[in-house]
Amino acid sequence: MRIGVLAVQGAFIEHRQMLDKLKIDNFEIRQLSDLSGQIDGIILPGGESTVMGRLLKDLNLYEPIYQLIKNHLPVYGTCAGAILLAKTIINDSHTWFQTMNITVRRNAYGRQLGSFKIVAPFKDHGNVPMVFIRAPRIENLGRSVIILSSHDGYATAAREANMLVTSFHPEVTDDLTIHQYFVDMCKENMKKEKLN
Ligand code: GLN
């Protein structure tokens, strides 16, 4: 298995370190040629969604990654990465991939008190530490979206088919639960592809 981490901006190194700890082969996606090898999943890290979205377009990475997601490649969007996947962004005139049936509000937890940590249950996997850094709030979910964790009445982790999002950052903790969950999604998909 080989997982690509979008590395044009933001907290990509931390995701690579988590995958290293899980002994999963991983690489950085910086340019088009990085997408030509084996790729079994993509992580869109946290950072600044507007900057990342623009860079995706400028570097001609937007369309090929969009096609991969549409073709059911597992993708995990963390924080800004979740914004990139959202169908609707309430407080932004730009939207990006729009592949996931969620509505998000950027920087919804406030700028001053924007960063905090909680420990909360992640579906069937017990308690997980969750760090929020100027996080988006998931304010609406389509019917095909499954909530995996929530806080204060809002979903903080969700899944729709091949897409996983968290509004929090698991990669700045030492808990591997979320990354293991995503690796399992990639494994399942590889099995499916083999059968087809
Ligand atoms: N505030 C950022 C945005 O709106 C997301 C923050 C993050 O990824 N930690 O793009």
Short mmCIF file of C-alpha atoms and ligand atoms in Angstrom, two decimals:
data_model
loop_
_atom_site.label_atom_id
_atom_site.label_comp_id
_atom_site.label_asym_id
_atom_site.label_seq_id
_atom_site.Cartn_x
_atom_site.Cartn_y
_atom_site.Cartn_z
CA MET A 1 0.00 0.00 0.00
CA ARG A 2 1.17 3.50 -0.84
CA ILE A 3 -0.52 6.69 0.37
CA GLY A 4 0.08 10.16 -1.08
CA VAL A 5 0.00 13.26 1.11
CA LEU A 6 -0.73 16.56 -0.63
CA ALA A 7 2.36 18.65 0.16
CA VAL A 8 1.82 22.05 -1.44
CA GLN A 9 1.07 23.83 1.86
CA GLY A 10 0.13 23.09 5.45
CA ALA A 11 0.75 20.28 7.93
CA PHE A 12 1.72 17.44 5.61
CA ILE A 13 4.88 16.27 7.42
CA GLU A 14 2.88 15.32 10.51
CA HIS A 15 0.62 13.07 8.42
CA ARG A 16 3.64 11.37 6.89
CA GLN A 17 5.01 10.73 10.38
CA MET A 18 1.73 9.09 11.42
CA LEU A 19 1.83 6.83 8.34
CA ASP A 20 5.49 6.02 9.07
CA LYS A 21 4.47 4.94 12.58
CA LEU A 22 1.86 2.64 11.01
CA LYS A 23 4.59 1.37 8.65
CA ILE A 24 2.62 2.52 5.60
CA ASP A 25 4.63 3.55 2.58
CA ASN A 26 3.87 7.22 1.83
CA PHE A 27 4.98 10.04 -0.42
CA GLU A 28 4.46 13.75 -1.06
CA ILE A 29 2.26 15.04 -3.86
CA ARG A 30 3.84 18.28 -5.08
CA GLN A 31 3.52 18.06 -8.83
CA LEU A 32 1.69 16.14 -11.53
CA SER A 33 4.44 13.52 -11.99
CA ASP A 34 3.99 12.49 -8.33
CA LEU A 35 0.62 11.00 -9.29
CA SER A 36 2.04 8.60 -11.86
CA GLY A 37 3.08 5.80 -9.47
CA GLN A 38 1.05 3.43 -7.31
CA ILE A 39 -1.44 5.36 -5.18
CA ASP A 40 -3.95 3.74 -2.84
CA GLY A 41 -5.18 6.79 -0.94
CA ILE A 42 -4.70 10.54 -0.62
CA ILE A 43 -4.50 12.76 2.45
CA LEU A 44 -5.43 16.43 2.09
CA PRO A 45 -3.84 18.03 5.17
CA GLY A 46 -4.76 21.03 7.29
CA GLY A 47 -3.47 24.45 6.37
CA GLU A 48 -5.18 27.28 4.55
CA SER A 49 -7.85 25.95 2.22
CA THR A 50 -7.82 29.02 -0.06
CA VAL A 51 -4.05 28.83 -0.57
CA MET A 52 -4.13 25.07 -1.04
CA GLY A 53 -7.01 25.26 -3.50
CA ARG A 54 -5.25 27.91 -5.59
CA LEU A 55 -1.99 25.97 -5.59
CA LEU A 56 -3.83 22.81 -6.65
CA LYS A 57 -5.08 24.70 -9.69
CA ASP A 58 -1.79 26.49 -10.45
CA LEU A 59 0.16 23.23 -10.27
CA ASN A 60 -2.36 21.39 -12.46
CA LEU A 61 -3.09 18.97 -9.63
CA TYR A 62 -6.74 19.90 -9.21
CA GLU A 63 -8.27 18.00 -12.13
CA PRO A 64 -6.31 14.71 -11.77
CA ILE A 65 -6.97 14.56 -8.01
CA TYR A 66 -10.65 15.36 -8.63
CA GLN A 67 -10.81 12.44 -11.08
CA LEU A 68 -9.12 10.08 -8.62
CA ILE A 69 -11.65 10.98 -5.92
CA LYS A 70 -14.54 10.57 -8.37
CA ASN A 71 -13.11 7.17 -9.29
CA HIS A 72 -13.47 6.10 -5.64
CA LEU A 73 -9.88 6.47 -4.45
CA PRO A 74 -10.02 6.84 -0.65
CA VAL A 75 -9.31 10.40 0.45
CA TYR A 76 -8.94 11.86 3.93
CA GLY A 77 -9.39 15.62 4.39
CA THR A 78 -8.17 17.12 7.66
CA CYS A 79 -9.51 20.55 8.62
CA ALA A 80 -8.63 22.67 5.54
CA GLY A 81 -8.64 19.36 3.62
CA ALA A 82 -12.25 18.86 4.69
CA ILE A 83 -13.07 22.33 3.35
CA LEU A 84 -11.55 21.34 0.00
CA LEU A 85 -13.92 18.35 -0.20
CA ALA A 86 -17.08 20.14 0.96
CA LYS A 87 -19.96 20.65 -1.43
CA THR A 88 -20.87 23.95 0.24
CA ILE A 89 -18.79 26.48 2.18
CA ILE A 90 -21.12 28.91 3.95
CA ASN A 91 -18.70 31.80 4.40
CA ASP A 92 -16.57 31.62 1.31
CA SER A 93 -17.35 32.42 -2.30
CA HIS A 94 -14.91 29.73 -3.48
CA THR A 95 -15.56 26.03 -3.38
CA TRP A 96 -13.11 23.36 -4.52
CA PHE A 97 -13.64 19.64 -5.18
CA GLN A 98 -17.25 19.67 -3.87
CA THR A 99 -17.28 15.88 -3.86
CA MET A 100 -18.60 15.38 -0.32
CA ASN A 101 -22.13 16.12 0.71
CA ILE A 102 -21.30 18.38 3.65
CA THR A 103 -21.73 22.07 4.38
CA VAL A 104 -18.93 23.70 6.35
CA ARG A 105 -18.31 27.09 7.93
CA ARG A 106 -14.67 28.14 7.96
CA ASN A 107 -13.02 29.32 11.19
CA ALA A 108 -16.27 28.65 12.99
CA TYR A 109 -14.76 28.08 16.40
CA GLY A 110 -13.58 31.72 16.59
CA ARG A 111 -10.18 33.22 15.92
CA GLN A 112 -9.16 33.97 19.50
CA LEU A 113 -10.32 30.77 21.11
CA GLY A 114 -9.82 28.95 17.88
CA SER A 115 -7.50 26.25 19.20
CA PHE A 116 -8.46 23.68 21.77
CA LYS A 117 -8.19 20.01 22.54
CA ILE A 118 -10.87 17.56 23.59
CA VAL A 119 -11.03 13.84 24.09
CA ALA A 120 -14.16 12.32 22.58
CA PRO A 121 -15.41 9.00 21.23
CA PHE A 122 -14.75 8.08 17.61
CA LYS A 123 -17.32 5.56 16.36
CA ASP A 124 -16.53 2.05 17.64
CA HIS A 125 -12.93 3.00 18.44
CA GLY A 126 -13.18 4.50 21.93
CA ASN A 127 -11.90 7.88 23.05
CA VAL A 128 -9.57 9.83 20.79
CA PRO A 129 -7.76 13.14 21.41
CA MET A 130 -8.92 15.82 18.97
CA VAL A 131 -7.07 19.08 18.41
CA PHE A 132 -8.98 21.93 16.76
CA ILE A 133 -6.97 24.71 15.09
CA ARG A 134 -9.16 27.43 13.56
CA ALA A 135 -11.35 24.57 12.49
CA PRO A 136 -14.30 24.50 10.16
CA ARG A 137 -17.63 23.43 11.59
CA ILE A 138 -19.60 20.81 9.70
CA GLU A 139 -23.04 22.38 9.79
CA ASN A 140 -24.96 20.10 7.46
CA LEU A 141 -24.59 16.59 6.17
CA GLY A 142 -26.27 14.77 3.31
CA ARG A 143 -28.18 11.58 4.00
CA SER A 144 -25.36 9.38 2.74
CA VAL A 145 -22.86 10.88 5.18
CA ILE A 146 -22.10 8.94 8.36
CA ILE A 147 -21.14 10.83 11.52
CA LEU A 148 -18.10 9.29 13.24
CA SER A 149 -17.66 11.79 16.06
CA SER A 150 -19.28 14.96 17.28
CA HIS A 151 -18.80 17.82 19.70
CA ASP A 152 -21.30 20.42 20.93
CA GLY A 153 -23.98 19.07 18.63
CA TYR A 154 -21.88 19.24 15.45
CA ALA A 155 -20.18 16.42 13.59
CA THR A 156 -16.39 16.59 13.89
CA ALA A 157 -15.61 13.50 11.82
CA ALA A 158 -17.67 12.08 8.99
CA ARG A 159 -17.52 9.62 6.14
CA GLU A 160 -19.25 9.38 2.79
CA ALA A 161 -18.25 6.39 0.64
CA ASN A 162 -14.52 6.83 -0.15
CA MET A 163 -14.26 10.17 1.65
CA LEU A 164 -13.29 10.77 5.29
CA VAL A 165 -13.11 14.20 6.91
CA THR A 166 -12.22 15.47 10.36
CA SER A 167 -12.51 19.08 11.44
CA PHE A 168 -9.80 18.31 14.01
CA HIS A 169 -6.14 17.36 13.63
CA PRO A 170 -5.24 13.84 14.79
CA GLU A 171 -1.76 14.19 13.28
CA VAL A 172 -0.57 16.54 16.04
CA THR A 173 -1.37 13.95 18.71
CA ASP A 174 0.26 10.56 19.19
CA ASP A 175 -3.00 8.68 18.73
CA LEU A 176 -3.05 6.65 15.52
CA THR A 177 -6.77 5.71 15.54
CA ILE A 178 -7.92 8.02 12.74
CA HIS A 179 -4.98 7.20 10.48
CA GLN A 180 -5.50 3.50 11.10
CA TYR A 181 -9.18 3.97 10.20
CA PHE A 182 -8.17 5.63 6.92
CA VAL A 183 -5.58 2.93 6.16
CA ASP A 184 -8.37 0.36 6.66
CA MET A 185 -10.53 2.27 4.15
CA CYS A 186 -7.63 2.07 1.67
CA LYS A 187 -7.19 -1.65 2.36
CA GLU A 188 -10.90 -2.31 1.76
CA ASN A 189 -10.76 -0.42 -1.49
CA MET A 190 -7.69 -2.35 -2.67
CA LYS A 191 -9.52 -5.60 -1.99
CA LYS A 192 -12.53 -4.38 -3.98
CA GLU A 193 -10.37 -3.33 -6.91
CA LYS A 194 -8.75 -6.77 -6.98
CA LEU A 195 -12.14 -8.46 -7.21
CA ASN A 196 -13.25 -6.26 -10.12
N1 GLN B 1 -8.78 28.02 8.92
C1 GLN B 1 -8.29 27.19 7.88
C2 GLN B 1 -9.13 27.36 6.59
O1 GLN B 1 -10.17 27.88 6.65
C3 GLN B 1 -8.27 25.72 8.28
C4 GLN B 1 -7.41 25.57 9.49
C5 GLN B 1 -6.65 24.27 9.54
O2 GLN B 1 -6.57 23.53 8.57
N2 GLN B 1 -6.05 24.04 10.67
O3 GLN B 1 -8.69 26.99 5.55
#
